[in-house]
XYZ file of C-alpha atoms in Angstrom:
119
model
C -21.323 24.727 -27.267
C -20.374 28.038 -25.639
C -19.457 27.911 -21.993
C -18.541 31.109 -20.177
C -16.573 29.237 -17.515
C -17.300 28.561 -13.882
C -19.538 30.961 -12.004
C -18.228 33.080 -9.164
C -19.838 30.784 -6.603
C -18.145 27.693 -8.053
C -14.808 29.513 -8.196
C -15.118 30.435 -4.516
C -15.904 26.825 -3.607
C -12.910 25.653 -5.659
C -10.649 28.093 -3.822
C -11.960 26.904 -0.461
C -11.370 23.254 -1.393
C -7.844 24.060 -2.557
C -7.090 25.811 0.736
C -8.314 22.861 2.808
C -7.201 19.595 1.180
C -7.558 16.272 2.925
C -4.414 14.359 3.859
C -4.978 11.999 0.918
C -5.397 14.934 -1.482
C -2.142 16.490 -0.228
C -0.294 13.197 -0.732
C -1.635 12.578 -4.227
C -1.130 16.207 -5.276
C 2.525 16.018 -4.190
C 2.911 12.995 -6.501
C 1.064 14.570 -9.472
C 1.944 18.266 -9.457
C 4.616 19.653 -11.711
C 4.163 16.891 -14.304
C 5.770 14.327 -11.983
C 3.667 11.480 -13.351
C 4.841 10.689 -16.891
C 4.827 14.408 -17.827
C 1.044 14.677 -17.421
C -0.363 18.003 -16.237
C -2.982 17.683 -13.521
C -5.209 20.367 -12.040
C -6.511 20.211 -8.508
C -10.157 20.879 -7.610
C -11.190 21.495 -11.192
C -14.805 22.366 -12.153
C -16.418 20.270 -14.906
C -20.116 20.115 -15.802
C -21.206 21.727 -12.533
C -19.061 19.378 -10.425
C -15.659 19.898 -8.860
C -13.353 16.942 -9.431
C -10.425 16.360 -7.094
C -7.833 16.059 -9.883
C -8.125 16.476 -13.642
C -5.791 15.846 -16.570
C -7.182 17.718 -19.593
C -4.916 16.080 -22.169
C -6.136 12.638 -21.103
C -9.689 13.793 -20.185
C -9.228 11.921 -16.908
C -10.751 12.834 -13.550
C -9.461 11.309 -10.333
C -11.736 11.291 -7.331
C -10.528 10.578 -3.802
C -13.364 9.201 -1.714
C -13.515 9.543 2.054
C -16.120 8.296 4.480
C -18.781 10.680 3.105
C -18.870 8.475 -0.006
C -19.989 5.402 1.953
C -23.585 4.267 1.943
C -26.214 3.640 -0.681
C -27.268 7.266 -1.178
C -23.663 8.461 -1.540
C -22.877 5.701 -4.039
C -25.950 6.709 -6.056
C -24.808 10.372 -6.096
C -21.309 9.301 -7.126
C -22.729 7.132 -9.931
C -24.822 10.045 -11.232
C -21.813 12.343 -11.055
C -19.663 9.817 -12.933
C -22.351 9.382 -15.601
C -22.537 13.152 -16.135
C -18.766 13.482 -16.398
C -18.577 10.532 -18.785
C -21.263 12.175 -20.938
C -18.777 15.052 -21.298
C -16.142 12.556 -22.448
C -14.276 12.478 -19.138
C -13.099 9.142 -17.729
C -13.418 8.929 -13.962
C -11.353 6.763 -11.647
C -11.914 6.604 -7.913
C -9.666 5.734 -5.025
C -10.275 5.805 -1.301
C -8.351 7.997 1.104
C -6.876 4.824 2.568
C -5.698 3.659 -0.882
C -3.809 6.923 -1.389
C -2.172 6.829 2.023
C -1.225 3.137 1.988
C -0.713 2.254 -1.690
C 0.405 5.390 -3.522
C 2.830 3.657 -5.942
C 0.073 1.255 -7.050
C -2.343 4.152 -7.559
C 0.142 6.074 -9.663
C 0.662 2.976 -11.790
C -3.122 2.574 -12.189
C -3.447 6.229 -13.238
C -0.664 5.859 -15.812
C -2.318 2.684 -17.178
C -5.596 4.587 -17.609
C -3.813 7.154 -19.740
C -1.252 5.106 -21.619
C -2.790 1.618 -21.596
């Protein structure tokens, strides 16, 4: 299937998200960038299937989502489930962590990410 890439509007949203990361995104990005985690290359705020995922590893087809308080509640969980289903239909595995998990348990999260990729 031909895909011309992200539209200008998505690219501008991606740039805005990259300029204004949450504290948890800054922490996780510092641990992932530059192939720091088992030589895996991650992208930050990467567009896939009309969505922008927080972090993406193309070689592992793995998306990492960091969920803050806006992801709480029944409606938000339903939107997240639909988003995950769409990404999985594109062959992308999705793992989710909370902001609090990133801030308080970063070594455990990094281990969980590595297990998703390497088993």
